[in-house]
């Protein structure tokens, strides 16, 4: 029944309410600071593509890992090209999957947005660490009420608190 409901919503062109909230948030950020750099993290490539489509005129690029079995992916060379364009200010929003969490030289950004929370303290810290390196940065986590988003948000929060308490000793 969930699949049937989803198909009906898709046919009607109805998207998750987060999409509109995200678009509004990005617009507000850019109105107050037109040169702001933003990373939007999404768990899934399909969601990242949907986000880019709905951002419309806001300049953005997708950033995800290398090709898997289905052939969809960015080569290391293409990944580097995207990061160089982002660093150079050629676009405002980098819409990334987990590949942007660690190990790559991604420039510091003004705002990090989690399209959905992640249940991992490490991944959450790595994502947040992309902002606020040289000046104050901001983080927004979009959480859909009554969904697994709430659980993931609190799992990550409690794991971080537990780790910080363990490191005090």
mmCIF file of N, CA, C and O in Angstrom, residues 3-91:
data_model
loop_
_atom_site.group_PDB
_atom_site.id
_atom_site.type_symbol
_atom_site.label_atom_id
_atom_site.label_comp_id
_atom_site.label_asym_id
_atom_site.label_seq_id
_atom_site.Cartn_x
_atom_site.Cartn_y
_atom_site.Cartn_z
ATOM 1 N N UNK A 3 3.749 1.603 -1.482
ATOM 2 C CA UNK A 3 4.214 1.789 -2.855
ATOM 3 C C UNK A 3 3.115 2.410 -3.715
ATOM 4 O O UNK A 3 3.369 3.322 -4.509
ATOM 5 N N UNK A 4 1.892 1.957 -3.531
ATOM 6 C CA UNK A 4 0.764 2.490 -4.284
ATOM 7 C C UNK A 4 0.537 3.972 -3.955
ATOM 8 O O UNK A 4 0.342 4.797 -4.853
ATOM 9 N N UNK A 5 0.590 4.305 -2.669
ATOM 10 C CA UNK A 5 0.437 5.705 -2.262
ATOM 11 C C UNK A 5 1.557 6.574 -2.831
ATOM 12 O O UNK A 5 1.320 7.688 -3.289
ATOM 13 N N UNK A 6 2.757 6.052 -2.807
ATOM 14 C CA UNK A 6 3.907 6.791 -3.339
ATOM 15 C C UNK A 6 3.741 7.046 -4.829
ATOM 16 O O UNK A 6 3.992 8.154 -5.306
ATOM 17 N N UNK A 7 3.312 6.029 -5.559
ATOM 18 C CA UNK A 7 3.081 6.198 -7.003
ATOM 19 C C UNK A 7 2.028 7.258 -7.269
ATOM 20 O O UNK A 7 2.167 8.078 -8.181
ATOM 21 N N UNK A 8 0.950 7.250 -6.470
ATOM 22 C CA UNK A 8 -0.114 8.254 -6.641
ATOM 23 C C UNK A 8 0.430 9.668 -6.394
ATOM 24 O O UNK A 8 0.125 10.585 -7.156
ATOM 25 N N UNK A 9 1.202 9.828 -5.333
ATOM 26 C CA UNK A 9 1.784 11.143 -5.037
ATOM 27 C C UNK A 9 2.737 11.576 -6.146
ATOM 28 O O UNK A 9 2.751 12.736 -6.558
ATOM 29 N N UNK A 10 3.514 10.640 -6.637
ATOM 30 C CA UNK A 10 4.463 10.932 -7.716
ATOM 31 C C UNK A 10 3.716 11.395 -8.969
ATOM 32 O O UNK A 10 4.110 12.369 -9.605
ATOM 33 N N UNK A 11 2.625 10.702 -9.314
ATOM 34 C CA UNK A 11 1.818 11.075 -10.486
ATOM 35 C C UNK A 11 1.255 12.483 -10.339
ATOM 36 O O UNK A 11 1.124 13.214 -11.316
ATOM 37 N N UNK A 12 0.912 12.853 -9.110
ATOM 38 C CA UNK A 12 0.346 14.179 -8.850
ATOM 39 C C UNK A 12 1.426 15.252 -8.726
ATOM 40 O O UNK A 12 1.116 16.427 -8.568
ATOM 41 N N UNK A 13 2.688 14.831 -8.790
ATOM 42 C CA UNK A 13 3.788 15.801 -8.707
ATOM 43 C C UNK A 13 4.038 16.306 -7.295
ATOM 44 O O UNK A 13 4.633 17.371 -7.104
ATOM 45 N N UNK A 14 3.581 15.558 -6.308
ATOM 46 C CA UNK A 14 3.749 15.969 -4.912
ATOM 47 C C UNK A 14 5.072 15.423 -4.388
ATOM 48 O O UNK A 14 5.330 14.221 -4.443
ATOM 49 N N UNK A 15 5.921 16.312 -3.905
ATOM 50 C CA UNK A 15 7.230 15.940 -3.359
ATOM 51 C C UNK A 15 7.187 16.008 -1.840
ATOM 52 O O UNK A 15 6.263 16.578 -1.248
ATOM 53 N N UNK A 16 8.222 15.489 -1.226
ATOM 54 C CA UNK A 16 8.361 15.572 0.227
ATOM 55 C C UNK A 16 8.417 17.040 0.636
ATOM 56 O O UNK A 16 9.053 17.849 -0.045
ATOM 57 N N UNK A 17 7.772 17.415 1.731
ATOM 58 C CA UNK A 17 7.775 18.830 2.150
ATOM 59 C C UNK A 17 9.174 19.379 2.426
ATOM 60 O O UNK A 17 9.400 20.591 2.370
ATOM 61 N N UNK A 18 10.143 18.520 2.677
ATOM 62 C CA UNK A 18 11.508 18.986 2.915
ATOM 63 C C UNK A 18 12.063 19.743 1.713
ATOM 64 O O UNK A 18 12.866 20.656 1.876
ATOM 65 N N UNK A 19 11.653 19.337 0.525
ATOM 66 C CA UNK A 19 12.171 19.969 -0.693
ATOM 67 C C UNK A 19 11.883 21.465 -0.682
ATOM 68 O O UNK A 19 12.767 22.290 -0.928
ATOM 69 N N UNK A 20 10.652 21.823 -0.387
ATOM 70 C CA UNK A 20 10.283 23.252 -0.378
ATOM 71 C C UNK A 20 10.963 23.986 0.773
ATOM 72 O O UNK A 20 11.429 25.118 0.609
ATOM 73 N N UNK A 21 11.043 23.359 1.930
ATOM 74 C CA UNK A 21 11.715 23.978 3.073
ATOM 75 C C UNK A 21 13.189 24.194 2.763
ATOM 76 O O UNK A 21 13.755 25.247 3.067
ATOM 77 N N UNK A 22 13.812 23.208 2.131
ATOM 78 C CA UNK A 22 15.219 23.331 1.741
ATOM 79 C C UNK A 22 15.417 24.492 0.771
ATOM 80 O O UNK A 22 16.322 25.312 0.942
ATOM 81 N N UNK A 23 14.570 24.564 -0.223
ATOM 82 C CA UNK A 23 14.666 25.639 -1.218
ATOM 83 C C UNK A 23 14.536 27.010 -0.535
ATOM 84 O O UNK A 23 15.297 27.930 -0.828
ATOM 85 N N UNK A 24 13.575 27.134 0.383
ATOM 86 C CA UNK A 24 13.398 28.392 1.113
ATOM 87 C C UNK A 24 14.632 28.723 1.952
ATOM 88 O O UNK A 24 15.096 29.862 1.973
ATOM 89 N N UNK A 25 15.186 27.725 2.634
ATOM 90 C CA UNK A 25 16.362 27.927 3.485
ATOM 91 C C UNK A 25 17.544 28.411 2.655
ATOM 92 O O UNK A 25 18.227 29.366 3.030
ATOM 93 N N UNK A 26 17.795 27.756 1.532
ATOM 94 C CA UNK A 26 18.905 28.147 0.663
ATOM 95 C C UNK A 26 18.689 29.568 0.136
ATOM 96 O O UNK A 26 19.620 30.379 0.116
ATOM 97 N N UNK A 27 17.455 29.895 -0.252
ATOM 98 C CA UNK A 27 17.151 31.244 -0.745
ATOM 99 C C UNK A 27 17.418 32.302 0.315
ATOM 100 O O UNK A 27 18.000 33.355 0.025
ATOM 101 N N UNK A 28 17.017 32.028 1.559
ATOM 102 C CA UNK A 28 17.247 32.977 2.655
ATOM 103 C C UNK A 28 18.743 33.171 2.895
ATOM 104 O O UNK A 28 19.221 34.296 3.078
ATOM 105 N N UNK A 29 19.496 32.073 2.874
ATOM 106 C CA UNK A 29 20.953 32.163 3.068
ATOM 107 C C UNK A 29 21.558 33.052 1.986
ATOM 108 O O UNK A 29 22.360 33.946 2.275
ATOM 109 N N UNK A 30 21.171 32.819 0.742
ATOM 110 C CA UNK A 30 21.764 33.550 -0.377
ATOM 111 C C UNK A 30 21.288 35.001 -0.455
ATOM 112 O O UNK A 30 22.012 35.865 -0.943
ATOM 113 N N UNK A 31 20.077 35.280 0.045
ATOM 114 C CA UNK A 31 19.618 36.674 0.104
ATOM 115 C C UNK A 31 20.461 37.474 1.083
ATOM 116 O O UNK A 31 20.817 38.620 0.827
ATOM 117 N N UNK A 32 20.802 36.855 2.217
ATOM 118 C CA UNK A 32 21.586 37.570 3.229
ATOM 119 C C UNK A 32 23.066 37.589 2.893
ATOM 120 O O UNK A 32 23.791 38.471 3.330
ATOM 121 N N UNK A 33 23.535 36.606 2.118
ATOM 122 C CA UNK A 33 24.949 36.530 1.755
ATOM 123 C C UNK A 33 25.076 35.892 0.367
ATOM 124 O O UNK A 33 25.249 34.678 0.253
ATOM 125 N N UNK A 34 24.984 36.706 -0.695
ATOM 126 C CA UNK A 34 24.973 36.169 -2.062
ATOM 127 C C UNK A 34 26.201 35.337 -2.443
ATOM 128 O O UNK A 34 26.118 34.491 -3.326
ATOM 129 N N UNK A 35 27.319 35.536 -1.770
ATOM 130 C CA UNK A 35 28.521 34.771 -2.114
ATOM 131 C C UNK A 35 28.710 33.539 -1.224
ATOM 132 O O UNK A 35 29.755 32.891 -1.271
ATOM 133 N N UNK A 36 27.706 33.218 -0.427
ATOM 134 C CA UNK A 36 27.801 32.076 0.493
ATOM 135 C C UNK A 36 28.025 30.776 -0.274
ATOM 136 O O UNK A 36 27.534 30.595 -1.383
ATOM 137 N N UNK A 37 28.789 29.892 0.354
ATOM 138 C CA UNK A 37 28.987 28.539 -0.174
ATOM 139 C C UNK A 37 28.222 27.580 0.736
ATOM 140 O O UNK A 37 28.320 27.663 1.959
ATOM 141 N N UNK A 38 27.488 26.665 0.111
ATOM 142 C CA UNK A 38 26.617 25.756 0.849
ATOM 143 C C UNK A 38 26.869 24.325 0.380
ATOM 144 O O UNK A 38 26.971 24.074 -0.816
ATOM 145 N N UNK A 39 26.959 23.397 1.340
ATOM 146 C CA UNK A 39 26.944 21.971 1.000
ATOM 147 C C UNK A 39 25.636 21.391 1.526
ATOM 148 O O UNK A 39 25.293 21.575 2.699
ATOM 149 N N UNK A 40 24.931 20.718 0.649
ATOM 150 C CA UNK A 40 23.719 19.999 1.029
ATOM 151 C C UNK A 40 24.061 18.511 0.958
ATOM 152 O O UNK A 40 24.404 17.997 -0.105
ATOM 153 N N UNK A 41 24.004 17.842 2.101
ATOM 154 C CA UNK A 41 24.285 16.412 2.149
ATOM 155 C C UNK A 41 22.993 15.618 2.022
ATOM 156 O O UNK A 41 22.004 15.917 2.693
ATOM 157 N N UNK A 42 23.024 14.609 1.174
ATOM 158 C CA UNK A 42 21.899 13.699 1.013
ATOM 159 C C UNK A 42 22.433 12.279 1.028
ATOM 160 O O UNK A 42 23.521 12.012 0.521
ATOM 161 N N UNK A 43 21.674 11.374 1.589
ATOM 162 C CA UNK A 43 22.094 9.970 1.652
ATOM 163 C C UNK A 43 22.110 9.310 0.278
ATOM 164 O O UNK A 43 22.896 8.415 0.029
ATOM 165 N N UNK A 44 21.207 9.727 -0.591
ATOM 166 C CA UNK A 44 20.972 9.002 -1.831
ATOM 167 C C UNK A 44 21.176 9.879 -3.060
ATOM 168 O O UNK A 44 20.807 11.055 -3.071
ATOM 169 N N UNK A 45 21.728 9.285 -4.112
ATOM 170 C CA UNK A 45 21.958 10.009 -5.364
ATOM 171 C C UNK A 45 20.651 10.492 -5.974
ATOM 172 O O UNK A 45 20.583 11.596 -6.513
ATOM 173 N N UNK A 46 19.610 9.664 -5.917
ATOM 174 C CA UNK A 46 18.313 10.069 -6.474
ATOM 175 C C UNK A 46 17.778 11.307 -5.766
ATOM 176 O O UNK A 46 17.259 12.222 -6.410
ATOM 177 N N UNK A 47 17.901 11.327 -4.449
ATOM 178 C CA UNK A 47 17.442 12.489 -3.687
ATOM 179 C C UNK A 47 18.279 13.712 -4.040
ATOM 180 O O UNK A 47 17.745 14.820 -4.183
ATOM 181 N N UNK A 48 19.585 13.522 -4.217
ATOM 182 C CA UNK A 48 20.464 14.639 -4.597
ATOM 183 C C UNK A 48 20.032 15.217 -5.941
ATOM 184 O O UNK A 48 19.957 16.444 -6.109
ATOM 185 N N UNK A 49 19.704 14.360 -6.887
ATOM 186 C CA UNK A 49 19.245 14.828 -8.202
ATOM 187 C C UNK A 49 17.925 15.581 -8.085
ATOM 188 O O UNK A 49 17.724 16.617 -8.734
ATOM 189 N N UNK A 50 17.035 15.074 -7.248
ATOM 190 C CA UNK A 50 15.749 15.749 -7.027
ATOM 191 C C UNK A 50 15.968 17.116 -6.397
ATOM 192 O O UNK A 50 15.327 18.099 -6.786
ATOM 193 N N UNK A 51 16.866 17.192 -5.436
ATOM 194 C CA UNK A 51 17.176 18.475 -4.793
ATOM 195 C C UNK A 51 17.680 19.466 -5.834
ATOM 196 O O UNK A 51 17.206 20.608 -5.895
ATOM 197 N N UNK A 52 18.616 19.035 -6.661
ATOM 198 C CA UNK A 52 19.162 19.944 -7.674
ATOM 199 C C UNK A 52 18.060 20.435 -8.608
ATOM 200 O O UNK A 52 17.995 21.627 -8.928
ATOM 201 N N UNK A 53 17.202 19.535 -9.026
ATOM 202 C CA UNK A 53 16.103 19.900 -9.928
ATOM 203 C C UNK A 53 15.211 20.975 -9.288
ATOM 204 O O UNK A 53 14.839 21.951 -9.934
ATOM 205 N N UNK A 54 14.929 20.826 -8.004
ATOM 206 C CA UNK A 54 14.020 21.755 -7.334
ATOM 207 C C UNK A 54 14.681 23.070 -6.913
ATOM 208 O O UNK A 54 13.985 24.030 -6.630
ATOM 209 N N UNK A 55 16.004 23.098 -6.862
ATOM 210 C CA UNK A 55 16.658 24.375 -6.546
ATOM 211 C C UNK A 55 16.538 25.349 -7.715
ATOM 212 O O UNK A 55 16.752 26.549 -7.551
ATOM 213 N N UNK A 56 16.189 24.828 -8.872
ATOM 214 C CA UNK A 56 15.900 25.678 -10.028
ATOM 215 C C UNK A 56 17.067 26.558 -10.433
ATOM 216 O O UNK A 56 18.115 26.075 -10.827
ATOM 217 N N UNK A 57 16.888 27.863 -10.274
ATOM 218 C CA UNK A 57 17.879 28.830 -10.752
ATOM 219 C C UNK A 57 19.071 28.991 -9.813
ATOM 220 O O UNK A 57 20.032 29.666 -10.169
ATOM 221 N N UNK A 58 19.022 28.386 -8.638
ATOM 222 C CA UNK A 58 20.152 28.459 -7.713
ATOM 223 C C UNK A 58 21.257 27.575 -8.270
ATOM 224 O O UNK A 58 21.049 26.393 -8.532
ATOM 225 N N UNK A 59 22.435 28.156 -8.460
ATOM 226 C CA UNK A 59 23.518 27.407 -9.098
ATOM 227 C C UNK A 59 24.008 26.281 -8.187
ATOM 228 O O UNK A 59 24.312 26.501 -7.020
ATOM 229 N N UNK A 60 24.063 25.076 -8.752
ATOM 230 C CA UNK A 60 24.451 23.918 -7.950
ATOM 231 C C UNK A 60 25.077 22.854 -8.851
ATOM 232 O O UNK A 60 24.896 22.854 -10.068
ATOM 233 N N UNK A 61 25.810 21.959 -8.210
ATOM 234 C CA UNK A 61 26.402 20.809 -8.887
ATOM 235 C C UNK A 61 26.232 19.594 -7.981
ATOM 236 O O UNK A 61 26.274 19.722 -6.756
ATOM 237 N N UNK A 62 26.078 18.438 -8.604
ATOM 238 C CA UNK A 62 26.013 17.181 -7.862
ATOM 239 C C UNK A 62 27.424 16.669 -7.626
ATOM 240 O O UNK A 62 28.306 16.835 -8.471
ATOM 241 N N UNK A 63 27.618 16.034 -6.475
ATOM 242 C CA UNK A 63 28.922 15.472 -6.142
ATOM 243 C C UNK A 63 28.710 14.140 -5.448
ATOM 244 O O UNK A 63 28.190 14.086 -4.339
ATOM 245 N N UNK A 64 29.067 13.066 -6.134
ATOM 246 C CA UNK A 64 28.941 11.739 -5.530
ATOM 247 C C UNK A 64 30.064 10.852 -5.999
ATOM 248 O O UNK A 64 30.910 11.257 -6.782
ATOM 249 N N UNK A 65 30.071 9.636 -5.493
ATOM 250 C CA UNK A 65 31.182 8.716 -5.716
ATOM 251 C C UNK A 65 31.290 8.198 -7.133
ATOM 252 O O UNK A 65 30.517 8.559 -8.017
ATOM 253 N N UNK A 66 32.266 7.318 -7.306
ATOM 254 C CA UNK A 66 32.550 6.759 -8.615
ATOM 255 C C UNK A 66 31.477 5.764 -9.030
ATOM 256 O O UNK A 66 30.685 5.308 -8.212
ATOM 257 N N UNK A 67 31.489 5.437 -10.305
ATOM 258 C CA UNK A 67 30.473 4.553 -10.887
ATOM 259 C C UNK A 67 30.461 3.180 -10.219
ATOM 260 O O UNK A 67 31.491 2.624 -9.893
ATOM 261 N N UNK A 68 29.284 2.682 -10.015
ATOM 262 C CA UNK A 68 29.080 1.334 -9.505
ATOM 263 C C UNK A 68 28.675 0.443 -10.684
ATOM 264 O O UNK A 68 28.907 0.776 -11.829
ATOM 265 N N UNK A 69 27.992 -0.643 -10.412
ATOM 266 C CA UNK A 69 27.577 -1.581 -11.450
ATOM 267 C C UNK A 69 26.704 -0.928 -12.523
ATOM 268 O O UNK A 69 26.788 -1.247 -13.687
ATOM 269 N N UNK A 70 25.823 -0.018 -12.106
ATOM 270 C CA UNK A 70 24.898 0.593 -13.066
ATOM 271 C C UNK A 70 25.542 1.709 -13.888
ATOM 272 O O UNK A 70 24.902 2.310 -14.743
ATOM 273 N N UNK A 71 26.802 2.013 -13.629
ATOM 274 C CA UNK A 71 27.522 2.985 -14.443
ATOM 275 C C UNK A 71 27.296 4.438 -14.091
ATOM 276 O O UNK A 71 27.850 5.320 -14.731
ATOM 277 N N UNK A 72 26.482 4.719 -13.084
ATOM 278 C CA UNK A 72 26.227 6.102 -12.704
ATOM 279 C C UNK A 72 27.245 6.507 -11.642
ATOM 280 O O UNK A 72 27.344 5.872 -10.603
ATOM 281 N N UNK A 73 27.996 7.555 -11.916
ATOM 282 C CA UNK A 73 28.977 8.005 -10.946
ATOM 283 C C UNK A 73 29.893 9.043 -11.541
ATOM 284 O O UNK A 73 29.830 9.351 -12.727
ATOM 285 N N UNK A 74 30.749 9.606 -10.703
ATOM 286 C CA UNK A 74 31.716 10.606 -11.138
ATOM 287 C C UNK A 74 33.114 10.017 -11.016
ATOM 288 O O UNK A 74 33.480 9.493 -9.969
ATOM 289 N N UNK A 75 33.889 10.127 -12.059
ATOM 290 C CA UNK A 75 35.282 9.692 -12.004
ATOM 291 C C UNK A 75 36.038 10.619 -11.054
ATOM 292 O O UNK A 75 35.571 11.715 -10.731
ATOM 293 N N UNK A 76 37.216 10.197 -10.629
ATOM 294 C CA UNK A 76 38.020 11.065 -9.754
ATOM 295 C C UNK A 76 38.335 12.385 -10.443
ATOM 296 O O UNK A 76 38.328 13.436 -9.811
ATOM 297 N N UNK A 77 38.597 12.326 -11.740
ATOM 298 C CA UNK A 77 38.888 13.545 -12.501
ATOM 299 C C UNK A 77 37.680 14.489 -12.484
ATOM 300 O O UNK A 77 37.825 15.692 -12.251
ATOM 301 N N UNK A 78 36.494 13.953 -12.710
ATOM 302 C CA UNK A 78 35.270 14.770 -12.705
ATOM 303 C C UNK A 78 35.001 15.310 -11.296
ATOM 304 O O UNK A 78 34.595 16.466 -11.137
ATOM 305 N N UNK A 79 35.227 14.484 -10.266
ATOM 306 C CA UNK A 79 35.059 14.962 -8.890
ATOM 307 C C UNK A 79 35.958 16.172 -8.644
ATOM 308 O O UNK A 79 35.523 17.174 -8.077
ATOM 309 N N UNK A 80 37.210 16.077 -9.072
ATOM 310 C CA UNK A 80 38.158 17.178 -8.869
ATOM 311 C C UNK A 80 37.725 18.423 -9.630
ATOM 312 O O UNK A 80 37.836 19.538 -9.124
ATOM 313 N N UNK A 81 37.197 18.255 -10.844
ATOM 314 C CA UNK A 81 36.704 19.386 -11.627
ATOM 315 C C UNK A 81 35.564 20.095 -10.895
ATOM 316 O O UNK A 81 35.525 21.326 -10.839
ATOM 317 N N UNK A 82 34.647 19.312 -10.351
ATOM 318 C CA UNK A 82 33.513 19.888 -9.615
ATOM 319 C C UNK A 82 34.023 20.668 -8.401
ATOM 320 O O UNK A 82 33.595 21.803 -8.148
ATOM 321 N N UNK A 83 34.961 20.083 -7.645
ATOM 322 C CA UNK A 83 35.505 20.767 -6.466
ATOM 323 C C UNK A 83 36.259 22.035 -6.849
ATOM 324 O O UNK A 83 36.161 23.053 -6.155
ATOM 325 N N UNK A 84 36.988 22.010 -7.953
ATOM 326 C CA UNK A 84 37.705 23.203 -8.410
ATOM 327 C C UNK A 84 36.732 24.319 -8.782
ATOM 328 O O UNK A 84 36.961 25.489 -8.454
ATOM 329 N N UNK A 85 35.630 23.968 -9.436
ATOM 330 C CA UNK A 85 34.607 24.965 -9.791
ATOM 331 C C UNK A 85 33.970 25.546 -8.527
ATOM 332 O O UNK A 85 33.712 26.742 -8.439
ATOM 333 N N UNK A 86 33.713 24.675 -7.548
ATOM 334 C CA UNK A 86 33.111 25.119 -6.288
ATOM 335 C C UNK A 86 34.057 26.071 -5.563
ATOM 336 O O UNK A 86 33.663 27.145 -5.114
ATOM 337 N N UNK A 87 35.310 25.683 -5.479
ATOM 338 C CA UNK A 87 36.335 26.510 -4.842
ATOM 339 C C UNK A 87 36.436 27.867 -5.542
ATOM 340 O O UNK A 87 36.595 28.899 -4.908
ATOM 341 N N UNK A 88 36.307 27.857 -6.864
ATOM 342 C CA UNK A 88 36.418 29.074 -7.654
ATOM 343 C C UNK A 88 35.154 29.920 -7.677
ATOM 344 O O UNK A 88 35.124 30.969 -8.320
ATOM 345 N N UNK A 89 34.111 29.469 -7.004
ATOM 346 C CA UNK A 89 32.883 30.260 -6.917
ATOM 347 C C UNK A 89 31.994 30.181 -8.148
ATOM 348 O O UNK A 89 31.113 31.023 -8.335
ATOM 349 N N UNK A 90 32.183 29.155 -8.982
ATOM 350 C CA UNK A 90 31.378 29.035 -10.200
ATOM 351 C C UNK A 90 29.940 28.596 -9.911
ATOM 352 O O UNK A 90 29.066 28.753 -10.755
ATOM 353 N N UNK A 91 29.707 28.040 -8.740
ATOM 354 C CA UNK A 91 28.354 27.712 -8.314
ATOM 355 C C UNK A 91 28.287 27.804 -6.800
ATOM 356 O O UNK A 91 29.300 27.821 -6.117
#
